[in-house]
PDB file of C-alpha atoms in Angstrom:
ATOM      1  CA  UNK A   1      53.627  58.961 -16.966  1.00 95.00           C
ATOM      2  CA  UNK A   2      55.162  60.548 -19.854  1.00 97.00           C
ATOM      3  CA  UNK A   3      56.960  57.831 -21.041  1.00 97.00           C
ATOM      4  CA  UNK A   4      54.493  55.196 -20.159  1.00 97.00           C
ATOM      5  CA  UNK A   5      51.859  57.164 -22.672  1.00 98.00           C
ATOM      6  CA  UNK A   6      55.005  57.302 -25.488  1.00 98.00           C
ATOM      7  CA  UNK A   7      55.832  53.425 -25.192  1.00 98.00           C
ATOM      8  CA  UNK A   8      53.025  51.321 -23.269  1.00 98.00           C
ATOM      9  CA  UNK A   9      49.706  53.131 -23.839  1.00 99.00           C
ATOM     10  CA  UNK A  10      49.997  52.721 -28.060  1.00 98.00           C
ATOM     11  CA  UNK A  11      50.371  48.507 -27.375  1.00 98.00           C
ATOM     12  CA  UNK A  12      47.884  48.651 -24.260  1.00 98.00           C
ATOM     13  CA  UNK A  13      44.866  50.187 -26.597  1.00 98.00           C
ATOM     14  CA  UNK A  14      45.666  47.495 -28.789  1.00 98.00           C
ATOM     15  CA  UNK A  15      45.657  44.785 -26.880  1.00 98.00           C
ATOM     16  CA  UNK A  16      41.984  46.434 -25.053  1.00 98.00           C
ATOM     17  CA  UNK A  17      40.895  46.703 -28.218  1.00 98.00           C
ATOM     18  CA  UNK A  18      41.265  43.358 -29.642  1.00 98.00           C
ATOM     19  CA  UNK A  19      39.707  42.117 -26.923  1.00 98.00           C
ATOM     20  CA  UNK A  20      36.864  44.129 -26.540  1.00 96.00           C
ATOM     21  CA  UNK A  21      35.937  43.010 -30.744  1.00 98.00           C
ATOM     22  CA  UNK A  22      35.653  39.352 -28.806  1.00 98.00           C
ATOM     23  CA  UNK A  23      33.848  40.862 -26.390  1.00 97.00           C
ATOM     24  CA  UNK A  24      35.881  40.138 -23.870  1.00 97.00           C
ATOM     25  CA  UNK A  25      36.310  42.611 -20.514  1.00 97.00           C
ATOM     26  CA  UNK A  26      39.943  43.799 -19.550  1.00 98.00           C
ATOM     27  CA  UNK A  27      40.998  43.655 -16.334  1.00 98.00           C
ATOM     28  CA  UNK A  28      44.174  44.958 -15.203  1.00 98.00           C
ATOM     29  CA  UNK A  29      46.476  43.859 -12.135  1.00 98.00           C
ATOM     30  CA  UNK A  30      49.216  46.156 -10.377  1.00 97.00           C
ATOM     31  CA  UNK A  31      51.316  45.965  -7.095  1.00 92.00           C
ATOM     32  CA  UNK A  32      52.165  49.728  -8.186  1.00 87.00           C
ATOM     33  CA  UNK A  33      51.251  52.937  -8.058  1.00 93.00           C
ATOM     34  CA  UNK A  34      49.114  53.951 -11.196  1.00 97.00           C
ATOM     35  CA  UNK A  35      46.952  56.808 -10.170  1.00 98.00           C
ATOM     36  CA  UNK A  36      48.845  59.223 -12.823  1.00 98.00           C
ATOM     37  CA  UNK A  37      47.601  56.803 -15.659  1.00 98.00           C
ATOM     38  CA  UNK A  38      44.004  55.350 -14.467  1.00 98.00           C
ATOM     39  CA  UNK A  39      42.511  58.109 -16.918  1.00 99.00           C
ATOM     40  CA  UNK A  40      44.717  56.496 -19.773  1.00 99.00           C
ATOM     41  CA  UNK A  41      43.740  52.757 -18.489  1.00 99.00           C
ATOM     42  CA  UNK A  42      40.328  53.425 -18.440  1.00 99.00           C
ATOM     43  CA  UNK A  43      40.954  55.398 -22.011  1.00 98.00           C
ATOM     44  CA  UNK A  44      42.396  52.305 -23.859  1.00 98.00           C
ATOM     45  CA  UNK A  45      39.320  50.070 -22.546  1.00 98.00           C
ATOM     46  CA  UNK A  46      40.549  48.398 -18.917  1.00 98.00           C
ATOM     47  CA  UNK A  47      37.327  47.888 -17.205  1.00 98.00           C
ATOM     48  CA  UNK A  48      38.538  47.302 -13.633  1.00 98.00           C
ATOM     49  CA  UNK A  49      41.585  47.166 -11.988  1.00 99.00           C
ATOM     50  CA  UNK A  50      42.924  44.825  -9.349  1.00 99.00           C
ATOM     51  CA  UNK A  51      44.872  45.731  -6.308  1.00 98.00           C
ATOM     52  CA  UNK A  52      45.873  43.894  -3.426  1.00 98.00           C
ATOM     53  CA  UNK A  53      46.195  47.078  -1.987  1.00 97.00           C
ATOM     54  CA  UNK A  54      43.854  49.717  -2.290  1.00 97.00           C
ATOM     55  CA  UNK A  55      44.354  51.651   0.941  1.00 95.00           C
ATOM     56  CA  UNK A  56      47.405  53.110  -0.843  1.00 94.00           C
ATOM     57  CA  UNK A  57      45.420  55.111  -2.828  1.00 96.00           C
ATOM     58  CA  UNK A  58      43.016  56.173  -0.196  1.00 97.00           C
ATOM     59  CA  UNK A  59      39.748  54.201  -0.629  1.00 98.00           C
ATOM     60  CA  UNK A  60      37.327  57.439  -0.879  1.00 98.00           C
ATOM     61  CA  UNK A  61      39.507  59.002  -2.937  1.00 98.00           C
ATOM     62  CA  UNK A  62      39.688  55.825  -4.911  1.00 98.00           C
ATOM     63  CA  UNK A  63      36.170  54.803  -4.883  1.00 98.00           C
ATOM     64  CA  UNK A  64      35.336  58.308  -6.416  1.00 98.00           C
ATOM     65  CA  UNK A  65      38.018  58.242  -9.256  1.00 98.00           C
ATOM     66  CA  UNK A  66      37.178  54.600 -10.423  1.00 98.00           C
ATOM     67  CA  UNK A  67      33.369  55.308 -10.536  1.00 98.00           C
ATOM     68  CA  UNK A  68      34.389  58.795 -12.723  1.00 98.00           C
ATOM     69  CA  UNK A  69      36.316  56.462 -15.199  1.00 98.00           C
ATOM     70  CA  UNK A  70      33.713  53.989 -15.235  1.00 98.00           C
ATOM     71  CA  UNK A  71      35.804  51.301 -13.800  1.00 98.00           C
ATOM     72  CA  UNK A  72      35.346  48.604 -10.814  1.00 97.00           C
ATOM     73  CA  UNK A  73      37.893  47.553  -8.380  1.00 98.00           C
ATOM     74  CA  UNK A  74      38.596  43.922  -8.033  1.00 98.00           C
ATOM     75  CA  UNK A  75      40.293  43.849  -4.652  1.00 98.00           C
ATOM     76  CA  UNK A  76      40.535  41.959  -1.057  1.00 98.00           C
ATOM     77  CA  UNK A  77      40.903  43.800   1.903  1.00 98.00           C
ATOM     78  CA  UNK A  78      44.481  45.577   1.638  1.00 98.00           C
ATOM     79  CA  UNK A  79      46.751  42.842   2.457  1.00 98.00           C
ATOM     80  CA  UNK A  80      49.488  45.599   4.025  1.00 96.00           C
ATOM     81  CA  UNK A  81      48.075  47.871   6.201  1.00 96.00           C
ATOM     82  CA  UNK A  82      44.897  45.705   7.261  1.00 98.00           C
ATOM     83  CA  UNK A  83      44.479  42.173   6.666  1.00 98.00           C
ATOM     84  CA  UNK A  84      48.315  40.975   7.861  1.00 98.00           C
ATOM     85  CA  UNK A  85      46.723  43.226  11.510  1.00 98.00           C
ATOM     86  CA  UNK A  86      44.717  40.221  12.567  1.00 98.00           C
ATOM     87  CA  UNK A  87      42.518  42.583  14.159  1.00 99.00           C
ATOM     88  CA  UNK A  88      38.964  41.266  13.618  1.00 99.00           C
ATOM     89  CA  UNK A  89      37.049  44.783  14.060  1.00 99.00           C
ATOM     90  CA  UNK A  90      39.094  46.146  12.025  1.00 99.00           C
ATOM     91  CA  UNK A  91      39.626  44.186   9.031  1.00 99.00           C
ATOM     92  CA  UNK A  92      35.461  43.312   9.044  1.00 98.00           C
ATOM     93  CA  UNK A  93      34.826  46.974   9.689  1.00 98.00           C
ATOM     94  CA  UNK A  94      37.190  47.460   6.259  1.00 98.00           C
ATOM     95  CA  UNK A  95      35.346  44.926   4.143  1.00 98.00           C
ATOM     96  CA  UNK A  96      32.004  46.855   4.923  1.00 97.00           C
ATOM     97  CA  UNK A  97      33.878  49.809   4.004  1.00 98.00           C
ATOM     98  CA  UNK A  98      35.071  48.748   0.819  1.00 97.00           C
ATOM     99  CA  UNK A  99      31.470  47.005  -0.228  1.00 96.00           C
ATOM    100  CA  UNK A 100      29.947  50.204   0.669  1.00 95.00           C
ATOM    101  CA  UNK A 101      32.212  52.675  -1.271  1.00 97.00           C
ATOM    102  CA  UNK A 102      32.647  51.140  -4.472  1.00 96.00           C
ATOM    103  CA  UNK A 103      29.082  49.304  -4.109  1.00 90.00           C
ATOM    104  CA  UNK A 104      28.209  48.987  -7.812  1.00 88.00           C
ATOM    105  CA  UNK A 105      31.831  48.508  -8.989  1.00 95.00           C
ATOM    106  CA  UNK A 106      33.537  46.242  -6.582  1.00 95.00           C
ATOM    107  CA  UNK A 107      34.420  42.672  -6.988  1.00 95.00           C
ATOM    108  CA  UNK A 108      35.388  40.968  -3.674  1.00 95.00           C
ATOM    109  CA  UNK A 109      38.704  38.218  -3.469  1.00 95.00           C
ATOM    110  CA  UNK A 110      40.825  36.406  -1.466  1.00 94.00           C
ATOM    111  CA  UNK A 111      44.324  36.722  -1.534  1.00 96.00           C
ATOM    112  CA  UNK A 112      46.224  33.612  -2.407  1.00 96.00           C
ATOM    113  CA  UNK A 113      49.063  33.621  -0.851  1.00 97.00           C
ATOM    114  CA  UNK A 114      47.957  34.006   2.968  1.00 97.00           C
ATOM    115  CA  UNK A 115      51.021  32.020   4.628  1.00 97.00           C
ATOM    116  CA  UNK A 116      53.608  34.803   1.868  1.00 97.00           C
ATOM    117  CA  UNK A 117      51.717  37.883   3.769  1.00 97.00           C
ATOM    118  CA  UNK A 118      51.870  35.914   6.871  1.00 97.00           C
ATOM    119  CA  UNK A 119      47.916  35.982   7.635  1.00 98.00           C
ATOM    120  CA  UNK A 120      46.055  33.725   9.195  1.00 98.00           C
ATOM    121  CA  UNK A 121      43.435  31.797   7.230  1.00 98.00           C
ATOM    122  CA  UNK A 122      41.200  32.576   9.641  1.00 98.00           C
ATOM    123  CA  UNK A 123      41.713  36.219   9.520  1.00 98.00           C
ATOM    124  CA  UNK A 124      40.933  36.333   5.585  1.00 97.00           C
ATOM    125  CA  UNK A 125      37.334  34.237   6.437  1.00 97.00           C
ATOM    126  CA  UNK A 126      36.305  37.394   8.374  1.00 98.00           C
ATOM    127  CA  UNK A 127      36.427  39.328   5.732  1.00 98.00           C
ATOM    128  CA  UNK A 128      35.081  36.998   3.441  1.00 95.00           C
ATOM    129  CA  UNK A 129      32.462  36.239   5.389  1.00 96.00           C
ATOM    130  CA  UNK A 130      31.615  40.136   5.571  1.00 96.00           C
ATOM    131  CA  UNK A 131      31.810  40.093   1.894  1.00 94.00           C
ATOM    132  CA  UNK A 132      29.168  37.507   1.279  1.00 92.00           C
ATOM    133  CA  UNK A 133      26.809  38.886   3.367  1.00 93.00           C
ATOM    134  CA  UNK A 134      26.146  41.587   0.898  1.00 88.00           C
ATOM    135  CA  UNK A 135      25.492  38.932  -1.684  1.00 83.00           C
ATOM    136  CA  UNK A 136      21.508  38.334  -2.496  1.00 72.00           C
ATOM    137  CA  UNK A 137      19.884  35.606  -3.806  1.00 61.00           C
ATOM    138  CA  UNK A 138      19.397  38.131  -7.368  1.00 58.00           C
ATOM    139  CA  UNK A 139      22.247  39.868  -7.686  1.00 60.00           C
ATOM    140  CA  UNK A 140      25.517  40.810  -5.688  1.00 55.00           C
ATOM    141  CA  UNK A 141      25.872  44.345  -4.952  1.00 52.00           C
TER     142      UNK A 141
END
């Protein structure tokens, strides 16, 4: 972290903040671990952060960070530990989960890449299918 704060954080807070005078959000992807800098991503102005898998951080434990920093999770279900199971219970049981822990700050995808993860197509519909059924006709939660 130390060295990410010397040489990355200075450009990142630049780059947030020129897009945040065109009013434009900033939303951050990573296949790593970044829990030792989310206070320093949300700090420089990244609004939400995308992870294709969010069970590494633990999604309670996540959940309550992100909503302390102010930040959303853009996020399928975890395309390692879950998704790749082909379990139905479990992966719909994970996208309830996830809706209802960050509800407020979560922003539901798909992963592209099914065949690289080696998922079914039809797995990644259950838990898209779970996912819109949160959606209302005003709002999505």
């Amino acid at each position: 972290p130390a060295m990410w704060r010397e040489v990355f954080k200075p450009l990142f807070a630049r780059l947030c903040h020129t897009a945040q005078q065109q009013g434009v959000k900033v939303i951050m992807h990573s296949c790593g671990y970044v829990w030792d800098i989310l206070d320093d991503l949300a700090e420089v102005g990244i609004c939400c952060m995308q992870f294709d898998q969010p069970g590494l951080y633990g999604l309670e434990r996540l959940a309550a960070k992100l909503r302390e920093l102010g930040m959303c999770l853009y996020a399928p279900v975890d395309i390692q530990r879950v998704l790749p199971t082909g379990d139905r219970e479990r992966i719909e049981r994970e996208a309830h989960r996830m809706v209802e822990l960050f509800r407020g700050g979560f922003i539901a995808k798909n992963y592209p890449d099914l065949k690289g993860i080696g998922v079914q197509p039809e797995w990644d519909e259950w838990a898209y299918q779970v996912f819109l059924s949160y959606v209302r006709e005003d709002c999505v939660v």
